Tab-separated table of C-alpha atoms and ligand atoms in Angstrom:
chain	number	residue	atom	x	y	z
T	718	MET	CA	135.496	92.318	83.890
T	719	LYS	CA	135.803	89.729	86.641
T	720	ILE	CA	134.161	91.177	89.725
T	721	GLY	CA	133.926	89.872	93.284
T	722	ILE	CA	130.947	91.203	95.253
T	723	THR	CA	130.623	91.001	99.028
T	724	CYS	CA	127.463	92.003	100.865
T	725	TYR	CA	125.183	91.046	103.732
T	726	PRO	CA	123.074	88.318	102.146
T	727	THR	CA	119.984	88.535	104.354
T	728	TYR	CA	117.078	91.005	104.165
T	729	GLY	CA	118.295	94.601	103.843
T	730	GLY	CA	118.706	97.261	101.201
T	731	SER	CA	122.474	96.986	100.828
T	732	GLY	CA	122.215	93.257	100.066
T	733	VAL	CA	119.387	93.904	97.605
T	734	ILE	CA	121.389	96.508	95.694
T	735	ALA	CA	124.539	94.356	95.688
T	736	THR	CA	122.634	91.352	94.367
T	737	GLU	CA	120.626	93.207	91.734
T	738	LEU	CA	123.815	94.931	90.581
T	739	GLY	CA	125.611	91.588	90.304
T	740	LYS	CA	122.719	90.094	88.307
T	741	GLU	CA	122.684	93.034	85.933
T	742	LEU	CA	126.472	93.033	85.490
T	743	ALA	CA	126.318	89.322	84.654
T	744	LEU	CA	123.651	90.014	82.014
T	745	ARG	CA	126.000	92.610	80.530
T	746	GLY	CA	128.679	89.950	80.123
T	747	HIS	CA	130.784	90.441	83.250
T	748	GLU	CA	131.760	87.493	85.427
T	749	VAL	CA	130.445	87.991	88.949
T	750	HIS	CA	131.562	86.127	92.079
T	751	PHE	CA	129.494	86.659	95.223
T	752	ILE	CA	131.533	86.082	98.383
T	753	SER	CA	129.454	85.951	101.567
T	754	TYR	CA	128.364	83.691	104.439
T	755	ALA	CA	125.072	82.756	102.751
T	756	LEU	CA	123.428	82.903	99.336
T	757	PRO	CA	122.023	86.453	98.859
T	758	PHE	CA	118.248	86.185	99.231
T	759	ARG	CA	117.507	87.813	95.863
T	760	LEU	CA	119.754	85.302	94.076
T	761	THR	CA	116.935	82.851	93.648
T	762	LYS	CA	117.739	81.172	90.366
T	763	TYR	CA	120.670	80.184	88.206
T	764	VAL	CA	122.133	83.033	86.192
T	765	GLU	CA	124.918	82.472	83.718
T	766	ASN	CA	128.142	84.261	84.735
T	767	ILE	CA	127.221	84.328	88.438
T	768	PHE	CA	129.055	82.228	91.004
T	769	PHE	CA	128.570	82.028	94.737
T	770	HIS	CA	131.374	81.312	97.197
T	771	GLU	CA	130.358	80.641	100.770
T	772	VAL	CA	132.522	81.944	103.584
T	773	GLU	CA	132.776	79.328	106.292
T	774	THR	CA	133.863	80.488	109.691
T	775	SER	CA	135.791	77.790	111.434
T	776	THR	CA	135.012	77.092	115.048
T	777	TYR	CA	137.750	76.206	117.444
T	778	PRO	CA	137.545	75.993	121.233
T	779	VAL	CA	140.068	78.808	121.676
T	780	PHE	CA	137.969	81.159	119.507
T	781	GLU	CA	135.175	82.306	121.752
T	782	PHE	CA	133.761	84.419	118.901
T	783	PRO	CA	133.665	83.537	115.187
T	784	LEU	CA	136.418	85.276	113.188
T	785	TYR	CA	134.194	86.216	110.237
T	786	SER	CA	136.220	89.202	109.020
T	787	LEU	CA	139.335	87.033	108.747
T	788	SER	CA	137.499	84.101	107.148
T	789	LEU	CA	136.053	86.568	104.634
T	790	ALA	CA	139.495	88.020	103.850
T	791	SER	CA	140.854	84.491	103.330
T	792	LYS	CA	138.024	83.638	100.954
T	793	MET	CA	138.551	86.915	99.080
T	794	ILE	CA	142.231	86.024	98.607
T	795	GLU	CA	141.358	82.528	97.389
T	796	ILE	CA	138.764	83.726	94.874
T	797	ALA	CA	140.756	86.747	93.705
T	798	GLU	CA	143.743	84.512	92.924
T	799	PHE	CA	141.959	81.455	91.589
T	800	GLU	CA	139.426	83.392	89.476
T	801	ASN	CA	141.879	86.162	88.610
T	802	LEU	CA	139.479	88.925	89.707
T	803	ASP	CA	139.938	92.478	88.461
T	804	LEU	CA	138.204	94.015	91.415
T	805	LEU	CA	136.372	93.414	94.659
T	806	HIS	CA	133.233	95.492	95.227
T	807	VAL	CA	132.170	95.477	98.861
T	808	HIS	CA	128.810	96.756	100.080
T	809	TYR	CA	128.521	98.195	103.613
T	810	ALA	CA	131.896	99.230	105.009
T	811	ILE	CA	131.972	97.141	108.195
T	812	PRO	CA	133.739	94.724	108.122
T	813	HIS	CA	133.793	94.192	104.351
T	814	ALA	CA	136.080	97.100	103.423
T	815	THR	CA	138.566	96.038	106.081
T	816	SER	CA	138.566	92.388	104.956
T	817	ALA	CA	139.053	93.562	101.361
T	818	TYR	CA	141.973	95.785	102.385
T	819	LEU	CA	143.606	92.829	104.124
T	820	ALA	CA	143.009	90.560	101.133
T	821	LYS	CA	144.551	93.109	98.796
T	822	GLN	CA	147.749	93.228	100.861
T	823	ILE	CA	148.129	89.474	100.595
T	824	VAL	CA	146.984	88.459	97.099
T	825	LYS	CA	149.564	87.556	94.490
T	826	ASN	CA	147.438	89.339	91.886
T	827	LYS	CA	148.800	92.840	92.546
T	828	LYS	CA	146.438	94.425	90.029
T	829	LEU	CA	143.390	93.687	92.205
T	830	LYS	CA	141.394	96.839	92.959
T	831	ILE	CA	138.856	97.432	95.716
T	832	THR	CA	135.774	99.602	95.702
T	833	THR	CA	133.493	100.200	98.679
T	834	THR	CA	129.857	101.274	98.562
T	835	LEU	CA	128.667	103.091	101.672
T	836	HIS	CA	125.011	102.394	102.394
T	837	GLY	CA	123.837	103.914	105.655
T	838	THR	CA	124.408	102.947	109.264
T	839	ASP	CA	127.917	101.747	108.398
T	840	ILE	CA	128.616	105.512	108.253
T	841	THR	CA	125.878	107.195	110.294
T	842	LEU	CA	125.670	104.855	113.292
T	843	VAL	CA	127.881	101.774	113.803
T	844	GLY	CA	130.914	103.237	112.078
T	845	LEU	CA	130.869	106.214	114.445
T	846	GLU	CA	131.419	104.031	117.515
T	847	PRO	CA	134.834	105.076	118.846
T	848	SER	CA	136.160	101.527	118.580
T	849	PHE	CA	135.231	101.300	114.891
T	850	LEU	CA	135.785	104.852	113.637
T	851	PRO	CA	139.569	104.712	112.948
T	852	LEU	CA	139.172	101.330	111.230
T	853	VAL	CA	136.283	102.509	109.043
T	854	LYS	CA	138.116	105.715	108.103
T	855	PHE	CA	141.297	103.792	107.249
T	856	SER	CA	139.471	101.131	105.228
T	857	ILE	CA	137.530	103.739	103.221
T	858	GLU	CA	140.688	105.722	102.520
T	859	GLN	CA	142.522	102.599	101.393
T	860	SER	CA	139.796	101.590	98.915
T	861	ASP	CA	140.682	102.375	95.305
T	862	GLY	CA	137.162	103.681	94.781
T	863	VAL	CA	134.319	104.736	97.071
T	864	THR	CA	130.663	105.272	96.256
T	865	ALA	CA	127.809	106.545	98.430
T	866	VAL	CA	124.111	106.023	97.730
T	867	SER	CA	123.187	109.704	98.230
T	868	ARG	CA	124.710	113.175	98.398
T	869	PHE	CA	123.687	113.223	102.048
T	870	LEU	CA	125.774	110.114	102.789
T	871	LYS	CA	128.760	111.476	100.906
T	872	GLU	CA	128.668	114.701	102.977
T	873	LYS	CA	128.248	112.746	106.235
T	874	THR	CA	131.258	110.581	105.380
T	875	ILE	CA	133.418	113.598	104.616
T	876	THR	CA	132.451	115.481	107.785
T	877	ASN	CA	132.248	112.593	110.275
T	878	TYR	CA	135.450	110.859	109.208
T	879	SER	CA	137.443	113.840	107.837
T	880	ILE	CA	137.909	111.919	104.609
T	881	GLU	CA	139.374	113.765	101.686
T	882	LYS	CA	139.049	110.894	99.277
T	883	GLU	CA	136.856	111.284	96.179
T	884	ILE	CA	133.417	109.780	96.842
T	885	ASN	CA	131.257	109.049	93.823
T	886	VAL	CA	127.505	109.383	94.444
T	887	ILE	CA	125.691	106.543	92.689
T	888	PRO	CA	122.060	106.382	93.798
T	889	ASN	CA	120.222	103.136	94.396
T	890	PHE	CA	118.158	101.708	91.569
T	891	VAL	CA	115.217	99.475	90.827
T	892	ASP	CA	114.174	97.211	87.987
T	893	THR	CA	111.083	99.068	86.750
T	894	GLU	CA	110.042	96.056	84.687
T	895	VAL	CA	109.683	94.042	87.885
T	896	PHE	CA	108.613	96.846	90.206
T	897	LYS	CA	105.523	98.169	88.443
T	898	LYS	CA	101.875	98.222	89.314
T	899	VAL	CA	100.388	94.831	88.528
T	900	SER	CA	96.710	94.647	87.650
T	901	ILE	CA	94.652	94.564	90.804
T	902	ASN	CA	91.253	94.144	89.158
T	903	ASP	CA	91.041	90.571	90.312
T	904	CYS	CA	93.315	91.066	93.255
T	905	ALA	CA	92.054	88.714	95.938
T	906	PHE	CA	94.599	90.186	98.330
T	907	ARG	CA	93.139	93.704	98.169
T	908	LYS	CA	89.588	92.381	98.474
T	909	HIS	CA	90.619	90.358	101.489
T	910	ILE	CA	92.386	93.252	103.242
T	911	ALA	CA	89.914	95.970	102.266
T	912	PRO	CA	86.578	94.250	101.516
T	913	ASN	CA	84.620	97.514	101.681
T	914	GLY	CA	86.858	99.475	99.341
T	915	GLU	CA	88.945	101.009	102.103
T	916	LYS	CA	92.178	102.840	101.193
T	917	ILE	CA	95.396	101.014	102.007
T	918	LEU	CA	98.510	102.547	103.575
T	919	VAL	CA	101.671	100.450	103.642
T	920	HIS	CA	105.041	100.460	105.388
T	921	THR	CA	107.856	97.981	104.883
T	922	SER	CA	111.030	97.807	106.974
T	923	ASN	CA	113.127	95.751	109.344
T	924	PHE	CA	111.314	97.275	112.365
T	925	ARG	CA	114.436	98.752	113.922
T	926	PRO	CA	114.030	101.849	116.169
T	927	VAL	CA	115.562	104.008	113.414
T	928	LYS	CA	112.497	103.265	111.232
T	929	ARG	CA	110.009	104.779	113.746
T	930	VAL	CA	107.311	102.304	112.746
T	931	THR	CA	105.154	103.505	115.654
T	932	ASP	CA	104.922	106.865	113.844
T	933	ALA	CA	103.410	105.049	110.854
T	934	ILE	CA	100.748	103.618	113.204
T	935	ARG	CA	100.078	107.038	114.734
T	936	VAL	CA	99.740	108.606	111.273
T	937	PHE	CA	97.319	105.864	110.314
T	938	ASN	CA	95.329	106.376	113.524
T	939	ILE	CA	94.612	109.960	112.489
T	940	VAL	CA	93.912	109.072	108.844
T	941	GLN	CA	91.430	106.270	109.552
T	942	LYS	CA	89.253	108.639	111.593
T	943	GLU	CA	88.581	110.633	108.392
T	944	VAL	CA	88.894	108.075	105.588
T	945	PRO	CA	88.026	104.357	105.911
T	946	SER	CA	91.421	102.699	105.552
T	947	LYS	CA	93.761	99.880	106.502
T	948	LEU	CA	97.467	99.813	107.319
T	949	LEU	CA	99.767	97.018	106.141
T	950	LEU	CA	103.005	96.565	108.045
T	951	VAL	CA	105.453	94.366	106.157
T	952	GLY	CA	108.654	93.038	107.717
T	953	ASP	CA	109.832	92.103	111.144
T	954	GLY	CA	112.373	93.175	113.729
T	955	PRO	CA	112.995	94.372	117.267
T	956	ASP	CA	110.199	96.991	117.387
T	957	ARG	CA	107.405	94.713	116.197
T	958	SER	CA	106.154	93.854	119.699
T	959	GLU	CA	106.025	97.541	120.623
T	960	CYS	CA	104.067	98.216	117.413
T	961	GLU	CA	101.601	95.411	118.181
T	962	ARG	CA	101.173	96.817	121.710
T	963	LEU	CA	100.484	100.323	120.347
T	964	THR	CA	97.984	98.890	117.850
T	965	ARG	CA	96.039	97.262	120.697
T	966	GLU	CA	96.243	100.417	122.821
T	967	LEU	CA	94.792	102.503	119.968
T	968	ASN	CA	92.095	99.901	119.278
T	969	LEU	CA	93.344	99.355	115.747
T	970	THR	CA	93.777	95.570	115.702
T	971	GLU	CA	91.054	95.170	113.052
T	972	SER	CA	92.606	97.649	110.662
T	973	VAL	CA	96.381	97.250	111.137
T	974	LYS	CA	97.701	94.055	109.566
T	975	PHE	CA	101.141	92.748	110.474
T	976	LEU	CA	102.197	90.664	107.469
T	977	GLY	CA	105.741	89.812	108.642
T	978	LYS	CA	108.468	89.193	106.072
T	979	GLN	CA	107.048	88.826	102.577
T	980	ASP	CA	108.450	87.950	99.167
T	981	GLY	CA	105.478	89.128	97.074
T	982	ILE	CA	106.160	92.780	97.711
T	983	VAL	CA	105.136	93.952	94.213
T	984	GLU	CA	101.607	92.557	94.686
T	985	ILE	CA	101.360	94.155	98.126
T	986	LEU	CA	102.536	97.541	96.840
T	987	SER	CA	100.249	97.290	93.806
T	988	SER	CA	97.293	96.747	96.135
T	989	SER	CA	98.184	99.777	98.267
T	990	ASP	CA	97.612	103.517	97.909
T	991	ILE	CA	100.208	105.325	100.035
T	992	PHE	CA	103.690	104.389	101.273
T	993	LEU	CA	104.773	105.633	104.716
T	994	ILE	CA	108.452	105.991	105.673
T	995	PRO	CA	108.766	108.133	108.819
T	996	SER	CA	112.407	107.142	109.564
T	997	GLN	CA	114.730	108.880	111.966
T	998	SER	CA	117.681	108.214	109.654
T	999	GLU	CA	117.660	106.998	106.058
T	1000	SER	CA	120.590	107.443	103.760
T	1001	PHE	CA	118.496	106.623	100.696
T	1002	GLY	CA	115.232	104.741	101.313
T	1003	LEU	CA	115.235	101.864	98.827
T	1004	ALA	CA	111.842	100.656	100.094
T	1005	ALA	CA	110.349	104.032	99.156
T	1006	LEU	CA	111.887	103.812	95.676
T	1007	GLU	CA	110.332	100.372	95.133
T	1008	ALA	CA	106.965	101.809	96.193
T	1009	MET	CA	107.341	104.787	93.841
T	1010	ALA	CA	108.132	102.405	90.991
T	1011	CYS	CA	104.721	100.816	91.665
T	1012	GLY	CA	103.081	104.257	91.477
T	1013	LEU	CA	102.683	104.907	95.184
T	1014	PRO	CA	103.043	108.476	96.467
T	1015	VAL	CA	105.357	108.518	99.493
T	1016	ILE	CA	104.868	110.267	102.821
T	1017	SER	CA	108.282	110.511	104.458
T	1018	SER	CA	110.346	112.277	107.061
T	1019	SER	CA	112.783	114.881	105.785
T	1020	VAL	CA	115.921	113.084	106.905
T	1021	GLY	CA	119.070	111.888	105.164
T	1022	GLY	CA	118.734	111.089	101.486
T	1023	LEU	CA	114.920	110.961	101.471
T	1024	PRO	CA	114.498	114.514	100.083
T	1025	GLU	CA	116.805	113.518	97.193
T	1026	LEU	CA	114.369	110.736	96.361
T	1027	VAL	CA	110.911	112.026	97.254
T	1028	LYS	CA	110.264	115.316	95.455
T	1029	HIS	CA	108.089	117.236	97.919
T	1030	ASN	CA	104.651	118.116	96.577
T	1031	GLU	CA	105.305	116.186	93.349
T	1032	CYS	CA	105.480	112.485	94.080
T	1033	GLY	CA	104.870	112.651	97.806
T	1034	PHE	CA	105.390	114.865	100.824
T	1035	ILE	CA	108.164	115.200	103.372
T	1036	SER	CA	107.728	116.340	106.994
T	1037	GLU	CA	109.874	116.839	110.091
T	1038	ILE	CA	110.777	113.645	111.996
T	1039	GLY	CA	107.935	112.702	114.338
T	1040	ASP	CA	105.434	115.241	112.944
T	1041	VAL	CA	102.677	112.643	112.634
T	1042	ASP	CA	99.938	115.290	112.401
T	1043	ARG	CA	101.482	116.771	109.279
T	1044	MET	CA	102.143	113.362	107.755
T	1045	ALA	CA	98.491	112.461	108.365
T	1046	LYS	CA	97.345	115.776	106.862
T	1047	TYR	CA	99.409	115.117	103.717
T	1048	THR	CA	98.090	111.554	103.488
T	1049	LEU	CA	94.486	112.757	103.780
T	1050	ASP	CA	95.139	115.448	101.195
T	1051	LEU	CA	96.019	112.728	98.665
T	1052	LEU	CA	93.373	110.221	99.706
T	1053	THR	CA	90.540	112.742	99.391
T	1054	ASN	CA	91.543	114.209	96.039
T	1055	ASP	CA	91.499	111.597	93.263
T	1056	LYS	CA	92.877	113.944	90.617
T	1057	LYS	CA	95.809	115.030	92.777
T	1058	TYR	CA	96.435	111.418	93.803
T	1059	GLU	CA	96.631	110.314	90.168
T	1060	ILE	CA	99.129	113.070	89.293
T	1061	PHE	CA	101.336	112.185	92.278
T	1062	SER	CA	101.130	108.487	91.433
T	1063	GLN	CA	102.216	109.159	87.838
T	1064	ASN	CA	104.986	111.496	89.022
T	1065	ALA	CA	106.291	108.790	91.376
T	1066	ARG	CA	106.503	106.263	88.556
T	1067	SER	CA	108.016	108.790	86.092
T	1068	ARG	CA	110.664	109.927	88.559
T	1069	THR	CA	111.682	106.299	89.080
T	1070	LEU	CA	111.874	105.656	85.333
T	1071	ASN	CA	113.808	108.847	84.598
T	1072	LYS	CA	116.249	108.863	87.496
T	1073	PHE	CA	116.520	105.497	89.226
T	1074	ASP	CA	115.974	102.753	86.680
T	1075	LYS	CA	118.676	100.075	86.552
T	1076	SER	CA	119.421	101.014	82.929
T	1077	ILE	CA	120.572	104.441	84.133
T	1078	ILE	CA	122.430	103.463	87.303
T	1079	VAL	CA	124.217	100.202	86.423
T	1080	PRO	CA	126.301	101.900	83.671
T	1081	MET	CA	127.399	104.409	86.344
T	1082	TYR	CA	128.893	101.505	88.317
T	1083	GLU	CA	130.524	100.126	85.157
T	1084	GLN	CA	132.106	103.525	84.481
T	1085	HIS	CA	133.216	103.723	88.123
T	1086	TYR	CA	134.928	100.332	87.757
T	1087	LYS	CA	136.633	101.398	84.516
T	1088	ASN	CA	137.967	104.535	86.170
T	1089	ILE	CA	139.432	102.515	89.043
T	1090	LEU	CA	140.997	99.920	86.759
T	1091	ASP	CA	142.580	102.684	84.667
T	1092	GLN	CA	144.152	104.345	87.740
F	145	GMT	O1	122.428	100.920	106.940
F	145	GMT	C1	121.551	100.153	107.307
F	145	GMT	O2	120.847	100.341	108.272
F	145	GMT	C2	121.334	98.896	106.563
F	145	GMT	C3	121.207	99.135	105.125
F	145	GMT	C4	120.700	97.841	104.598
F	145	GMT	O3	121.499	96.952	104.404
F	145	GMT	O4	119.475	97.758	104.462
F	145	GMT	O5	120.290	100.196	104.792
F	145	GMT	C5	120.850	101.334	104.225
F	145	GMT	O6	121.119	101.014	102.891
F	145	GMT	C6	119.996	100.976	102.007
F	145	GMT	C7	120.494	100.600	100.618
F	145	GMT	O7	121.433	101.516	100.141
F	145	GMT	C8	119.310	102.346	102.010
F	145	GMT	O8	118.204	102.360	101.132
F	145	GMT	C9	118.830	102.647	103.438
F	145	GMT	O9	118.301	103.961	103.461
F	145	GMT	C10	120.001	102.569	104.422
F	145	GMT	N1	119.467	102.634	105.795
F	145	GMT	C11	119.703	103.657	106.601
F	145	GMT	O10	120.352	104.627	106.281
F	145	GMT	C12	119.090	103.563	107.956
C-alpha cells in the first residue's frame, strides 16, 4: 500500500505512535509518506520506503495568522496525486482530519481513502470547544475509517459527539525489543542519582496541568519518609515551575531531580523502580506502557484508558484522581516487599509482550486499512 501519514511531529504520544507505525509499515513493505511541518522526532535515521514531505506555511502580510490547515491540505493533495497514495492516515483529529477531508474533495485520485486515529485531547478537551465541536464531528464522520486508542476514547467520542460511525479500537503499542530493561549493573546513571542504593520513582510527561505532576511530587514526599528514595521528573512544560516551587516548599530539592526532555528514556526507566502517572485525563497512557515494557510497576489514577492498560493489583495499582495517600501506600507496598515487586515487574513486562507489542498491533492497522480500501 502507499500510505500518507500526518501527525504532530514534536514530543507527544500521538506523534510517537504515528512515527513508529510508519516505520513498521515501511519494514513490512508499504510505502510511507509523512506529511507534516517538521520531521517527526522519532524519525532519526534513513529507512527505506519512508519519505518525508514538509508542509510550508506561506506568510503574507494580509494573513495575520499562518494558514497551516490549508497548507497541509494542499500538500496532501500534491502528495496523494503525485505519489498515487491509497490512503491518508491522520493522527489527532484537529486539524488533520479536516485538512484530509478537504484534500479528498479536491484530489483527482478519487480512490483515495482517509482514516483518522483519535488520541486524546482532540476528543476530550480541545475538540469539545463549541467553536471546534461541529468541525471535529463532521471530519470524523467523513473519514472512511476511524480508530481510537482505547475503549474509553471510543465511548467518549460516541457520547460527546453523537457519532454513530463505526470506531475501531486499536490500542497503542511499543517495540519490546527497544523498550526492555537494559543491564544496570554498571549503570553510572543509577549510581549517580542514588549513590546509597535509594529506590527510584520516575514520571515522564509534558508537564501540562492534565498530568498533575504535583501529585507525583506529593506521593514521593510521603514515600521518601518511609523508604530512602529519589524522584526523577522527565520532560518539560507549563507546570514545571510550579513543580520546582513545590519541591522547594517541601524541602525535597536534594531528592527530586528535574531532568528536562531526554532521549535516553530506556536507560532512565531501566534505572528506576516505580512509574507514577497520576493524570486527570489520559486516553491511553503511552508513557506508562513504555515503563511497563521495561518492567516497571505503574501507580496511576483510575481515569480514561489507564485501567485498560494497568491491571490493578497485577502490574501496578490504580487510585482515584488526587488520592496521593493511597498512591503512596501502594508505592510503599511494592517498595517494601521484594517478592511482590518482582511479580508485579514480571507481570508488567508480560502484559506488554502479550497485549501491546508492535507485532500484535501493527497488523491490526494493516487489517483496518484493507477493510477501508475494500469498502
Ligand atoms: O491528547 C493529547 O493530550 C496529546 C496526545 C499526544 O500527542 O501526546 O496524547 C494522547 O495520545 C497519546 C497517544 O495515543 C496517549 O497515550 C495519551 O494518553 C493521550 N493524552 C491524553 O489523553 C491526555
